[in-house]
Coordinates of C-alpha atoms and ligand atoms in Angstrom, one line a residue:
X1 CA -70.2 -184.0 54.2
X2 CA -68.6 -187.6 52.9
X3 CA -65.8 -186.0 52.2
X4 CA -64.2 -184.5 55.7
X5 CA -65.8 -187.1 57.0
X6 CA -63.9 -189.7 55.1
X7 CA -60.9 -187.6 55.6
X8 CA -61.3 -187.5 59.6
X9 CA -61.7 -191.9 59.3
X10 CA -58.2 -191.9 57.7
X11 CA -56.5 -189.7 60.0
X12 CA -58.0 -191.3 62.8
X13 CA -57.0 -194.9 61.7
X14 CA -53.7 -193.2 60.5
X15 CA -53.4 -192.0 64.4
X16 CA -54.3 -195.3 65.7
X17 CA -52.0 -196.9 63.7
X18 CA -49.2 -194.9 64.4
X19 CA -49.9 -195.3 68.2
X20 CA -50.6 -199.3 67.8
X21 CA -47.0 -199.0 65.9
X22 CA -45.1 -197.3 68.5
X23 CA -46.4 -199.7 71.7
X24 CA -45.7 -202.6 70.1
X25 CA -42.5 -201.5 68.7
X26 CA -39.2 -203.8 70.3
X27 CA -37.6 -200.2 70.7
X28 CA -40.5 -198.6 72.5
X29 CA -38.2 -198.6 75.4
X30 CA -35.3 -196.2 73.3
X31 CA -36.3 -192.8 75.2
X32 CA -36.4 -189.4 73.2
X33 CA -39.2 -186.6 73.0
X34 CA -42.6 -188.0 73.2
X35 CA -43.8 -187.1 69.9
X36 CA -41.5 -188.4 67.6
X37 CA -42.1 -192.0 68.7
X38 CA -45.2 -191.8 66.8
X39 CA -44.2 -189.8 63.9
X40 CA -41.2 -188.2 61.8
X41 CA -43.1 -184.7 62.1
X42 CA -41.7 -183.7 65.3
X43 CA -38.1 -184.2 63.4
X44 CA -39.3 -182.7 60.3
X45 CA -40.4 -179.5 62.7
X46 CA -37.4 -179.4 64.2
X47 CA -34.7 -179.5 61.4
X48 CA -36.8 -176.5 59.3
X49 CA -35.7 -174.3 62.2
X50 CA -32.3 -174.9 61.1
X51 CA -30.4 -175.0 64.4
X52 CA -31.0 -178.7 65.1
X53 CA -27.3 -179.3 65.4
X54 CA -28.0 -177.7 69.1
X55 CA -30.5 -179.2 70.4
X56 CA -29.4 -182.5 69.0
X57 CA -26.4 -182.0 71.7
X58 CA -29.0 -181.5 74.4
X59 CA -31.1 -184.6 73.5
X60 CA -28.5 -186.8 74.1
X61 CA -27.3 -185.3 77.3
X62 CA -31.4 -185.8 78.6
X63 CA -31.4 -189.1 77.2
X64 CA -28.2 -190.8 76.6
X65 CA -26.1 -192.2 74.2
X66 CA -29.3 -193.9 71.9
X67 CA -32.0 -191.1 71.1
X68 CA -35.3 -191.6 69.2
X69 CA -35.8 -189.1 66.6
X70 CA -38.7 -190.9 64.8
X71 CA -40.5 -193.8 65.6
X72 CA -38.0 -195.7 63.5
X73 CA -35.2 -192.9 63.8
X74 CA -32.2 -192.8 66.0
X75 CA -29.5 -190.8 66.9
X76 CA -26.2 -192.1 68.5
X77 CA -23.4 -190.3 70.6
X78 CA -21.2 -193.0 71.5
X79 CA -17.8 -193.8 70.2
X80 CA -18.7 -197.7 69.6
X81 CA -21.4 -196.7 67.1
X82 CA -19.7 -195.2 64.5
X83 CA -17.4 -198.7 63.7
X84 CA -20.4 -200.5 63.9
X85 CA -22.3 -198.8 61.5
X86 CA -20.1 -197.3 59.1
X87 CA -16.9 -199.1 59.6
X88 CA -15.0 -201.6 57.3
X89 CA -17.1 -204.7 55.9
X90 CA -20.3 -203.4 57.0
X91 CA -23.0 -202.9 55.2
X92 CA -25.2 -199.8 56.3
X93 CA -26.4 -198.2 52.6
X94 CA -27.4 -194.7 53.1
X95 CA -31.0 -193.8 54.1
X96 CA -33.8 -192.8 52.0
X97 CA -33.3 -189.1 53.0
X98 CA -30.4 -188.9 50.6
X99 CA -32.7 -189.6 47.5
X100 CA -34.5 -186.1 48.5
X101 CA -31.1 -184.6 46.6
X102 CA -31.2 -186.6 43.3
X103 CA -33.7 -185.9 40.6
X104 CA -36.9 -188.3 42.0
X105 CA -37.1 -191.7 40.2
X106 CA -37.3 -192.9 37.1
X107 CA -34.7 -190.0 36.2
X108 CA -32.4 -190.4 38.9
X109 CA -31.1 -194.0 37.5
X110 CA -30.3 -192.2 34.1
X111 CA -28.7 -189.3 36.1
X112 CA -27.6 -190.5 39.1
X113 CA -24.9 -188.8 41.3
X114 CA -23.1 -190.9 43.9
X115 CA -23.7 -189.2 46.7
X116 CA -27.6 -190.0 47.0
X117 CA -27.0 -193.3 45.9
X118 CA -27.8 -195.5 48.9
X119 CA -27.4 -199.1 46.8
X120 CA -23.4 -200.0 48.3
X121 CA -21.9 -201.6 45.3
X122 CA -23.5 -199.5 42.7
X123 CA -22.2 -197.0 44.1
X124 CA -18.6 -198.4 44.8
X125 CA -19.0 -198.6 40.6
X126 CA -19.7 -195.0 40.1
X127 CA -17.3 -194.0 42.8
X128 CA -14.4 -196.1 41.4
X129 CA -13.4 -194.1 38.2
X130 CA -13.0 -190.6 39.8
X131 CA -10.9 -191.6 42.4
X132 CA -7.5 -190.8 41.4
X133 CA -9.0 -187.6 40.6
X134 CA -9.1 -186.4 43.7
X135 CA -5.8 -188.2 45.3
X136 CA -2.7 -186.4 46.6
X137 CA -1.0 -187.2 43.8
X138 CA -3.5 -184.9 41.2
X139 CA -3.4 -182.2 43.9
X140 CA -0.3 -181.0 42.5
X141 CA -2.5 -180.1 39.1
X142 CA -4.8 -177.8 41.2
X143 CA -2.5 -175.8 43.1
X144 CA -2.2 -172.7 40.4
X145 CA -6.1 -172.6 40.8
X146 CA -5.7 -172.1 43.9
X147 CA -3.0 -169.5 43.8
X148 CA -5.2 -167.9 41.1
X149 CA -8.2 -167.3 43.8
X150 CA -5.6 -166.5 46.3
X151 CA -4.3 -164.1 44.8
X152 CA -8.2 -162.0 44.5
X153 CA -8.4 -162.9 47.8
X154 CA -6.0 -160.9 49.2
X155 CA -6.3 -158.2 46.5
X156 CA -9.6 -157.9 47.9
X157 CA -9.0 -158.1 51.7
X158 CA -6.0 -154.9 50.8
X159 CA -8.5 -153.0 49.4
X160 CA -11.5 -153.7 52.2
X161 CA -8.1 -153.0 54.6
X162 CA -7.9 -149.2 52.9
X163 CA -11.4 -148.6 52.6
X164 CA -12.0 -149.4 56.3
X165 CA -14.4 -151.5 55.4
X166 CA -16.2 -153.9 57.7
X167 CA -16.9 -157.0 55.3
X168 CA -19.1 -160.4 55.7
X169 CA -16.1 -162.4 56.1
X170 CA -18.3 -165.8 55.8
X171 CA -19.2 -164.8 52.4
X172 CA -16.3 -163.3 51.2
X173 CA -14.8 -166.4 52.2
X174 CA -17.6 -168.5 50.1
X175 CA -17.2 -166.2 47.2
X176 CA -13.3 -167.5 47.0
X177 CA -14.2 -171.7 47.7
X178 CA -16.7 -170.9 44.9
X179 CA -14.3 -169.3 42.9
X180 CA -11.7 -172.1 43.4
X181 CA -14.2 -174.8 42.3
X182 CA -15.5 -173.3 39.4
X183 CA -11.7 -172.6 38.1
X184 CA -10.3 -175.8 39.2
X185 CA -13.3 -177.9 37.6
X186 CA -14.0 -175.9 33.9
X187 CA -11.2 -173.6 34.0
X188 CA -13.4 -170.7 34.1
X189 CA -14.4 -168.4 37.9
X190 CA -17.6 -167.9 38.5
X191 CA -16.5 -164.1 39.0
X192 CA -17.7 -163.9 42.9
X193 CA -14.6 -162.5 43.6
X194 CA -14.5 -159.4 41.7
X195 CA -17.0 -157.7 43.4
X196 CA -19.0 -160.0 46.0
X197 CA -22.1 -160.6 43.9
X198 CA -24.1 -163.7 43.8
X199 CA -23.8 -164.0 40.3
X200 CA -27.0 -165.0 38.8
X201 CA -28.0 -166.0 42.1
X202 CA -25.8 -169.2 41.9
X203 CA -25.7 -169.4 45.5
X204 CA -29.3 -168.4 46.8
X205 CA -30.3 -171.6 44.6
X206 CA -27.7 -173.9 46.0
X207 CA -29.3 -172.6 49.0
X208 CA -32.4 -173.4 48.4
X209 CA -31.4 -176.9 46.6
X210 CA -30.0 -178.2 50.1
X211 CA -33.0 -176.7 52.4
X212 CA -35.2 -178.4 50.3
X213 CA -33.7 -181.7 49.8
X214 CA -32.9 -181.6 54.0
X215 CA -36.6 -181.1 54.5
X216 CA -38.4 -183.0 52.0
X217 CA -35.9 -185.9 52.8
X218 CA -37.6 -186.6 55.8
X219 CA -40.7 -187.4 53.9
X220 CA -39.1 -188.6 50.6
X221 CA -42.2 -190.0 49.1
X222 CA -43.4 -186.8 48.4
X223 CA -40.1 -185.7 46.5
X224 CA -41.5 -186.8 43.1
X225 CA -45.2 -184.8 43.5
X226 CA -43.3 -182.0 45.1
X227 CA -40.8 -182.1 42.4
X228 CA -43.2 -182.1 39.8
X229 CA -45.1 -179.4 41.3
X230 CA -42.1 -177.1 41.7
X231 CA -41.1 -177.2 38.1
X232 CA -44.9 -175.8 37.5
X233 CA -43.7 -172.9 39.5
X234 CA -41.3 -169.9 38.4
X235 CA -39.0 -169.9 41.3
X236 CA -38.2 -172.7 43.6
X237 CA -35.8 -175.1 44.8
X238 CA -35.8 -177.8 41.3
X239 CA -35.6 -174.0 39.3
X240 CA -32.8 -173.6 41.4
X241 CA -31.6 -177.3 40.6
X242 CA -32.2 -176.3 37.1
X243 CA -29.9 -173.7 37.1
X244 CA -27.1 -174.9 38.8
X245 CA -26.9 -178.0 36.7
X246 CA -27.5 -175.9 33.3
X247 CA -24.4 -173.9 34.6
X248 CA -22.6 -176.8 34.2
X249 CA -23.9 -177.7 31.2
X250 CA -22.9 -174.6 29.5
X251 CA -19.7 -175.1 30.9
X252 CA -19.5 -178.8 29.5
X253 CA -20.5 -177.0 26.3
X254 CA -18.0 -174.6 25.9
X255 CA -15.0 -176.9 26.3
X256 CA -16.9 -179.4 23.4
X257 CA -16.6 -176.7 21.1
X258 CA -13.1 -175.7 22.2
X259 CA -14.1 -172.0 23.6
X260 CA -13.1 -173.2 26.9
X261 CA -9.8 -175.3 27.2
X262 CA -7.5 -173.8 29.2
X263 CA -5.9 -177.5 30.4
X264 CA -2.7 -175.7 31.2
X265 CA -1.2 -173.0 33.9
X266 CA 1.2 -171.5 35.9
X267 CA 4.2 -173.7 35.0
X268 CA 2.3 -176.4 33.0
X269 CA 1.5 -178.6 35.4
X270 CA -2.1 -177.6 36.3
X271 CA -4.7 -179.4 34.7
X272 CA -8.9 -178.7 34.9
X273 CA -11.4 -181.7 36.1
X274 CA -13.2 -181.2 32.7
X275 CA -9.6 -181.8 31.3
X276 CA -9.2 -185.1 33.2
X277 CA -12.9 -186.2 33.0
X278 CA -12.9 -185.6 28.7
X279 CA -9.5 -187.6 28.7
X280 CA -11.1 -190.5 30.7
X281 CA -14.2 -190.3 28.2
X282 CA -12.0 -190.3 24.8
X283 CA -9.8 -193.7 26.2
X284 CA -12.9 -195.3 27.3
X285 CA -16.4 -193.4 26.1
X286 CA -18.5 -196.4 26.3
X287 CA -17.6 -197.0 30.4
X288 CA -16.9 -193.2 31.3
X289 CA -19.5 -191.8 29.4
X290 CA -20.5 -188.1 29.0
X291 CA -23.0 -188.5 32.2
X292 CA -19.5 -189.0 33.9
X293 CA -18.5 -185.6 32.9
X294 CA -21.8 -184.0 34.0
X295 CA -22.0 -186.0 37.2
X296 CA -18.5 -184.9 38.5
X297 CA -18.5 -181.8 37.3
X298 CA -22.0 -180.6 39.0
X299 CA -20.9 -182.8 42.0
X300 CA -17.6 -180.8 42.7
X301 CA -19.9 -177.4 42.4
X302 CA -22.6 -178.6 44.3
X303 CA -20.4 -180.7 47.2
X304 CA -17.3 -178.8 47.4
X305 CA -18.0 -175.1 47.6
X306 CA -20.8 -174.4 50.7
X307 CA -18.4 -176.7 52.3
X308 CA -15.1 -175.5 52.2
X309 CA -16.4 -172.4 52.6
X310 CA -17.8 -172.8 55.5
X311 CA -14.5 -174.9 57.1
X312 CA -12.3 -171.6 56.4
X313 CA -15.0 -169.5 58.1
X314 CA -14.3 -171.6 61.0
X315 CA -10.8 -171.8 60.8
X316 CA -10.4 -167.7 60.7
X317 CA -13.4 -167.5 63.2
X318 CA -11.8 -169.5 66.0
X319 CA -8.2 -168.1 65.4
X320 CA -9.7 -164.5 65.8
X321 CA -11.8 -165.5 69.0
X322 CA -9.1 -167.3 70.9
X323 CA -5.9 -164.7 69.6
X324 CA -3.9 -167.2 72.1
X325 CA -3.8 -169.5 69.0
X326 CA -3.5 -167.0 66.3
X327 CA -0.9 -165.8 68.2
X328 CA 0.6 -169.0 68.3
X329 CA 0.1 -169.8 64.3
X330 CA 1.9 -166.6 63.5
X331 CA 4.8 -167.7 65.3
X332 CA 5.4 -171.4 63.6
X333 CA 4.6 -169.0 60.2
X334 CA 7.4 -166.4 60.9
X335 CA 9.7 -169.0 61.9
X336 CA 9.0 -171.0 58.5
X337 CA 9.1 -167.6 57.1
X338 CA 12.7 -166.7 58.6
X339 CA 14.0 -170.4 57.6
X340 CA 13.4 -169.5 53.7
X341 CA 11.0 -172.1 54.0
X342 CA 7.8 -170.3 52.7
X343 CA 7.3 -169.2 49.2
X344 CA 5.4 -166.0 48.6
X345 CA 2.3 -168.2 47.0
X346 CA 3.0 -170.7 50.3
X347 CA 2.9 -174.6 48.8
X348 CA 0.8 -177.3 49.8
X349 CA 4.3 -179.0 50.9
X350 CA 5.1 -176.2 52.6
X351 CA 1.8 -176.0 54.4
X352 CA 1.8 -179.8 55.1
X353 CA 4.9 -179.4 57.0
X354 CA 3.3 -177.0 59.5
X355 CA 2.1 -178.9 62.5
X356 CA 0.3 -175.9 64.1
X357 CA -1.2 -175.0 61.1
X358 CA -2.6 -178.6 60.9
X359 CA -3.9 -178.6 64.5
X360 CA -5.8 -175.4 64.0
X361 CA -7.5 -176.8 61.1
X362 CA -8.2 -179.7 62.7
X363 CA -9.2 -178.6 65.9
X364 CA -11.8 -175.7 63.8
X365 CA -13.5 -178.5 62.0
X366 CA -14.2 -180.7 65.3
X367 CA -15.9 -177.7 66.8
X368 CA -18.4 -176.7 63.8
X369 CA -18.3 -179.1 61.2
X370 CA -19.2 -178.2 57.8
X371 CA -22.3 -180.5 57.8
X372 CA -23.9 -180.5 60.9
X373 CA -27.0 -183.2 60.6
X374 CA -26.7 -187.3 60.8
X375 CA -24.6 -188.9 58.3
X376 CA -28.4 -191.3 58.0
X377 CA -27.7 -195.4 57.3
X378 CA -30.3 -197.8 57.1
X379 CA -29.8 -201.1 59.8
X380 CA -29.2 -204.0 57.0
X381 CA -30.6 -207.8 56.6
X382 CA -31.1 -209.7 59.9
X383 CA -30.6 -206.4 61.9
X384 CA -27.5 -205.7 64.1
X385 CA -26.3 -204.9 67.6
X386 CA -25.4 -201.4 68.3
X387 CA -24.3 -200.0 71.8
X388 CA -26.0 -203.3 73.3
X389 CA -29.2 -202.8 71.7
X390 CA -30.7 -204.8 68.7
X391 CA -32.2 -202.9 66.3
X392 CA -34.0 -204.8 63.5
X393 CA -33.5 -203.9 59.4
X394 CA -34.7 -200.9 57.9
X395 CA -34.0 -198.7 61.4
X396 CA -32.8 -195.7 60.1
X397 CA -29.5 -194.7 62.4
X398 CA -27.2 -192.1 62.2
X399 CA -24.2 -190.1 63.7
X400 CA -23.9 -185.8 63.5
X401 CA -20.4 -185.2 63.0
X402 CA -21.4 -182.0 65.4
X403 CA -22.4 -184.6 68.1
X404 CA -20.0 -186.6 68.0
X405 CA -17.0 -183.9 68.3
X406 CA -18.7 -183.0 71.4
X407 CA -18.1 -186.7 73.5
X408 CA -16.4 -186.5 76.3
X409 CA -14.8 -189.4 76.6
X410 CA -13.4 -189.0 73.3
X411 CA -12.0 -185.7 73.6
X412 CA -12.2 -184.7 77.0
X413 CA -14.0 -182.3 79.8
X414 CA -13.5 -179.2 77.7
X415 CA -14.9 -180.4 74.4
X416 CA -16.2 -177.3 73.5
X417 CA -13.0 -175.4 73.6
X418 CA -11.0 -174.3 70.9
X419 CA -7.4 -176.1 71.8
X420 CA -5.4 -176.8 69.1
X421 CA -2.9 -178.1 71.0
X422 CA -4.9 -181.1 72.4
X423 CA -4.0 -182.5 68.7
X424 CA -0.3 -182.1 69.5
X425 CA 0.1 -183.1 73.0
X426 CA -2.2 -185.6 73.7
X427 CA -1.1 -189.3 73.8
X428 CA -0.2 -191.7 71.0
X429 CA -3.5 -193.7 72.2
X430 CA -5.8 -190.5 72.8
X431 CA -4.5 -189.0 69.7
X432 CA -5.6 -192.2 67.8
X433 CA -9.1 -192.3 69.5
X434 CA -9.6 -189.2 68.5
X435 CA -8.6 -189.3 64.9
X436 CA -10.9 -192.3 64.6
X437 CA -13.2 -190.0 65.8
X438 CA -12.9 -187.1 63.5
X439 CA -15.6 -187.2 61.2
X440 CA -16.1 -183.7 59.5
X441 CA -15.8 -185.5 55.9
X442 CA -17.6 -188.6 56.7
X443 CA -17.1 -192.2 58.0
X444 CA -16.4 -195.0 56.3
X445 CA -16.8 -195.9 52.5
X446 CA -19.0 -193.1 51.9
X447 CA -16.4 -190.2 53.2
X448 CA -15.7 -187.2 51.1
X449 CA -14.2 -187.9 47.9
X450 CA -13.0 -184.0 47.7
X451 CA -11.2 -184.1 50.7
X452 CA -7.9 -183.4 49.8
X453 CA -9.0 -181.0 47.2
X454 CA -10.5 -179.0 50.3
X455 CA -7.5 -179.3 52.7
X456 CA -5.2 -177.9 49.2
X457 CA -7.6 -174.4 49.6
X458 CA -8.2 -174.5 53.6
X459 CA -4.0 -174.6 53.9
X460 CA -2.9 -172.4 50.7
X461 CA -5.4 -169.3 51.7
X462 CA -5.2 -169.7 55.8
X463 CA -1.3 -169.6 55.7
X464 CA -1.4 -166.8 53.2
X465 CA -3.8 -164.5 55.0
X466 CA -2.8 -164.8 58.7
X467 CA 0.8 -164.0 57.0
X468 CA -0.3 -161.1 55.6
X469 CA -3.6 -159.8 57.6
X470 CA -4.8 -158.6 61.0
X471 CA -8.3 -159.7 61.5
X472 CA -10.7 -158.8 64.1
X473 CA -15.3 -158.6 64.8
X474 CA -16.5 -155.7 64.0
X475 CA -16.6 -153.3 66.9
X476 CA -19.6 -154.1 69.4
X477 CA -20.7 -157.8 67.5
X478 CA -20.7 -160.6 69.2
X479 CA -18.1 -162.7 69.5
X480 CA -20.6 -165.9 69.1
X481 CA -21.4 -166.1 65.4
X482 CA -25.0 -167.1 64.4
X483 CA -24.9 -170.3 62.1
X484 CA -27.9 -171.5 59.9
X485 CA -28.0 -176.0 59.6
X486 CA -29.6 -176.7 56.8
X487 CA -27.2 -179.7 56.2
X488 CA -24.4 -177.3 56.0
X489 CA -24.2 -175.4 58.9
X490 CA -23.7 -172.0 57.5
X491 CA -22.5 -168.2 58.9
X492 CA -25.0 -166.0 58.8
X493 CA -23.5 -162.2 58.8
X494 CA -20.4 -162.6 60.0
X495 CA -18.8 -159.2 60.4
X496 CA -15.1 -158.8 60.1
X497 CA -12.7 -155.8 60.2
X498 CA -9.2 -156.8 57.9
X499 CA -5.7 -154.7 58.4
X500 CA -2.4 -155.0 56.2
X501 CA -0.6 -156.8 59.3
X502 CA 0.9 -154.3 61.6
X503 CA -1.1 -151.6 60.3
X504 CA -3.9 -150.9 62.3
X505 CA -6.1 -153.7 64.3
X506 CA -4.8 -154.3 68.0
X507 CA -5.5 -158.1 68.6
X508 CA -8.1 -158.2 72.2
X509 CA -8.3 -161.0 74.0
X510 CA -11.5 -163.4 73.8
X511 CA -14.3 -163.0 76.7
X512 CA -16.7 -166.0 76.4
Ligands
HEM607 C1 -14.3 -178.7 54.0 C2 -14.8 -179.2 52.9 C3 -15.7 -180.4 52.8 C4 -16.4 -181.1 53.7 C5 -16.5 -180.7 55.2 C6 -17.1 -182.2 53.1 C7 -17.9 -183.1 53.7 C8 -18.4 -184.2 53.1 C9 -19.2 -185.2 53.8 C10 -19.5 -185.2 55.3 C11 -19.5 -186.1 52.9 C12 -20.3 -187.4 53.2 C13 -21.7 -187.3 53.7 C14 -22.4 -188.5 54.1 O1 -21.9 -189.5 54.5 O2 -23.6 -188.4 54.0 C15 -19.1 -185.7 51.6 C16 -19.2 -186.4 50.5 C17 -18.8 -185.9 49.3 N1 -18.0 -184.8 49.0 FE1 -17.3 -183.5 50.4 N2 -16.8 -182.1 51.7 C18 -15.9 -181.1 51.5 C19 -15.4 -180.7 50.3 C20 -15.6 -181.3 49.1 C21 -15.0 -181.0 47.9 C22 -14.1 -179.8 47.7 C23 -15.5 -181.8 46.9 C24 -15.2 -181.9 45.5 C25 -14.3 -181.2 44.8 C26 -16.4 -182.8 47.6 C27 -17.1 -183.8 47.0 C28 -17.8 -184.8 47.7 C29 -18.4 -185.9 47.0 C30 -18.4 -186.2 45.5 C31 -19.1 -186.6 48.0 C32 -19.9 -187.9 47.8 C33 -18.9 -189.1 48.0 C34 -19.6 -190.4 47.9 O3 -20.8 -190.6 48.2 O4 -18.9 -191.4 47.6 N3 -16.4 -182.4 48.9 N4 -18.4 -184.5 51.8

């Protein structure tokens, strides 16, 4: 009897607390659903449904630019906010959410991985050595990787074209960014593209990883007990974290003991990340140590395949809904073509120099962007001024790149149309407000360190297959594709129908 009744005290002092907390709160006044001004619950409940993205949208149309998501949560869809909290010479670290994707403390200071580092300069430090990495100039020693996986790719898609076959073109399309990475980083493929397979499950516990880490980071005190209590268990999200950073390890392994050391291609000029990174380590081992290697390696595999993945599922999504731009593509491509200009494994020059090409990307990562939740930054020391209201330190703030593509007054009345062209025509000031605006790879000194590597594979493949294929949704789906936001905003069972071009699929236009 002591015992629920001691229970029942502390939730009712917890409740009165919470209640006490939120009416005295100098952002009482901030308006957003009722229940999350007293706790993070009601934003806990609604992220695990996984279509948050959505009603995130529809929040701030109710409520306005500033939306409460917690009682010390908010949410901001105004094109001020994103300079003042993630522009140059500020200093918004990232939120405690992000520890939810590291190993829990005291094991995440030995292995660290810059992304869930919220500290700034520490992780300016870790940052700094892998940077020319991932320039322009070290694209160049990618590009036959990326050929390689091309080359599968459209193997595959001629024989699905022959077979008849109706394929899940979102997977297919993450078996090749999978592919790519794996090649590119340890010069070895995974193998998803020889027949579709998740091998050894690689991607159900990525998966699971990232659901995990989006949920429990809401709650990120109970990462370490949950943690703990997951490794006690046979399956589950740190097994799957297990895996995917024994995969690497392996990986590590086999190019210590010279099994795996392929640091040449094609013509000679490709080199592997594991390549680079064991360089790096043999000039300097005691400041690039052989954490560096893990910590780049898992990051690439981890980072860099869900999400360029899913941006070429949106590209080739888009183009086959609105055949108006596909249309459109095909015609700057056969020009280029005519011209001599295109080689038959099309270059990452030769794709640069293709202004359509670059709208359509663009324009497909405005309207779904890979990751679909706030990019979360915690309000510094003495507080600061954001769309004319104070908010004191520790406020936890945030912009979703999937809210903020959808502003009006950024990019006009028809924001949730697929126009390519509004990144050619527009004005030399509109154009600039909206590149400003463009956040698919983050804001500010946190942004995407892969981001080049991804625009290499988005161009190379989405060039090479509109060349070569008719595409089109599998007789009687819908043309509205069913996503799943779980930090990446996934495709879930996106059926496609492929054609050798000119042989078979009749392009229809779009009804929406
Ligand atoms: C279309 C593809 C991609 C998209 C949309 C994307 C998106 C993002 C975003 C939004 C962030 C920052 C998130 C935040 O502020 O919380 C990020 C960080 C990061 N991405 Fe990517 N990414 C892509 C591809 C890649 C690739 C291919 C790699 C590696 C090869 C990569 C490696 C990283 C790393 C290491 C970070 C952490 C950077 C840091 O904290 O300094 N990403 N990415």
């Amino acid at each position: 009897m002591l015992i629920p009744l001691l229970l029942l005290g502390i939730s009712g002092l917890w409740f009165a607390w919470g209640i006490l907390t939120a009416l005295w709160s100098p952002l009482r006044t901030i308006p957003g659903p009722f229940l999350s001004r007293f706790t993070n619950g009601w934003y806990f409940w609604r992220v695990v449904r996984w279509q948050f993205q959505v009603e995130q949208v529809e929040l701030h149309r109710k409520y306005g630019p500033v939306v409460r998501l917690g009682p010390k949560r908010f949410s901001f869809a105004e094109p001020e906010a994103l300079k003042t909290i993630y522009g140059h010479g500020t200093d918004f670290s990232k939120s405690e959410w992000y520890s939810a994707f590291n190993l829990p403390r005291p094991y995440s200071i030995e292995r660290w991985n810059m992304f869930a580092t919220s500290d700034s300069k520490l992780h300016a430090k870790q940052r700094r050595p892998f940077m020319s990495m991932y320039s322009m100039s070290s694209l160049l020693s990618y590009e036959p990787y990326v050929d390689e996986c091309a080359d599968l790719f459209t193997q595959r898609l001629t024989e699905f074209a022959h077979g008849g076959k109706v394929i899940d073109m979102g997977h297919w399309l993450q078996c090749f960014a999978f592919d790519v990475i794996g090649l590119m980083t340890s010069g070895a493929r995974y193998g998803f593209l020889d027949r579709g397979d998740d091998i050894r499950g690689i991607m159900g516990a990525l998966e699971g990883m990232i659901k995990y880490s989006t949920a429990i980071g809401i709650y990120p005190r109970l990462h370490p007990y949950l943690y703990k209590l997951q490794t006690l268990l046979p399956k589950g999200p740190p097994s799957g974290m297990n895996y995917a950073t024994s995969f690497v390890e392996a990986k590590i392994d086999e190019y210590k003991s010279g099994k795996n050391t392929p640091t040449t291609q094609g013509d000679g000029a490709a080199q592997t990340f594991l390549a680079k990174l064991f360089n790096k380590h043999r000039e300097n081992p005691k400041e690039f140590t052989s954490y560096h290697i893990f910590a780049a390696a898992s990051s690439n595999i981890v980072a860099g395949s869900d999400t360029s993945g899913i941006a070429l599922s949106s590209i080739l999504y888009h183009l086959i809904k609105y055949p108006r731009c596909m249309i459109a593509l095909r015609e700057e491509i056969d020009n280029s073509q005519r011209q001599g200009l295109l080689s038959v494994r099309p270059t990452f020059k030769e794709s640069s120099d293709m202004p359509y090409l670059q709208a359509v990307i663009k324009e497909a990562m405005r309207l779904h962007s890979s990751v679909a939740l706030p990019y979360e930054r915690v309000v510094p020391d003495g507080g600061a001024t954001i769309c004319g209201r104070f908010f004191p330190a520790g406020t936890v703030v945030g912009v979703n790149p999937y809210v903020q593509h959808r502003i009006k007054s950024i990019w006009g009345e028809d924001v949730e149309e697929f126009r390519p062209e509004r990144w050619l025509t527009s004005k030399k000031d509109q154009l600039a407000l909206m590149n400003r605006h463009w956040i698919p790879f983050g804001s500010g000194s946190r942004t995407c360190l892969g981001k080049n590597i991804s625009l290499l594979e988005m161009q190379k493949l989405i060039l090479r297959i509109v060349r070569e294929f008719d595409f089109k949704f599998k007789e009687g789906s819908s043309q509205n594709w069913k996503t799943e936001n779980f930090w990446f905003d996934k495709p879930k069972g996106w059926q496609v129908e492929v054609a050798v071009r000119g042989k078979g699929i009749t392009e229809e236009p779009v009804t929406d």
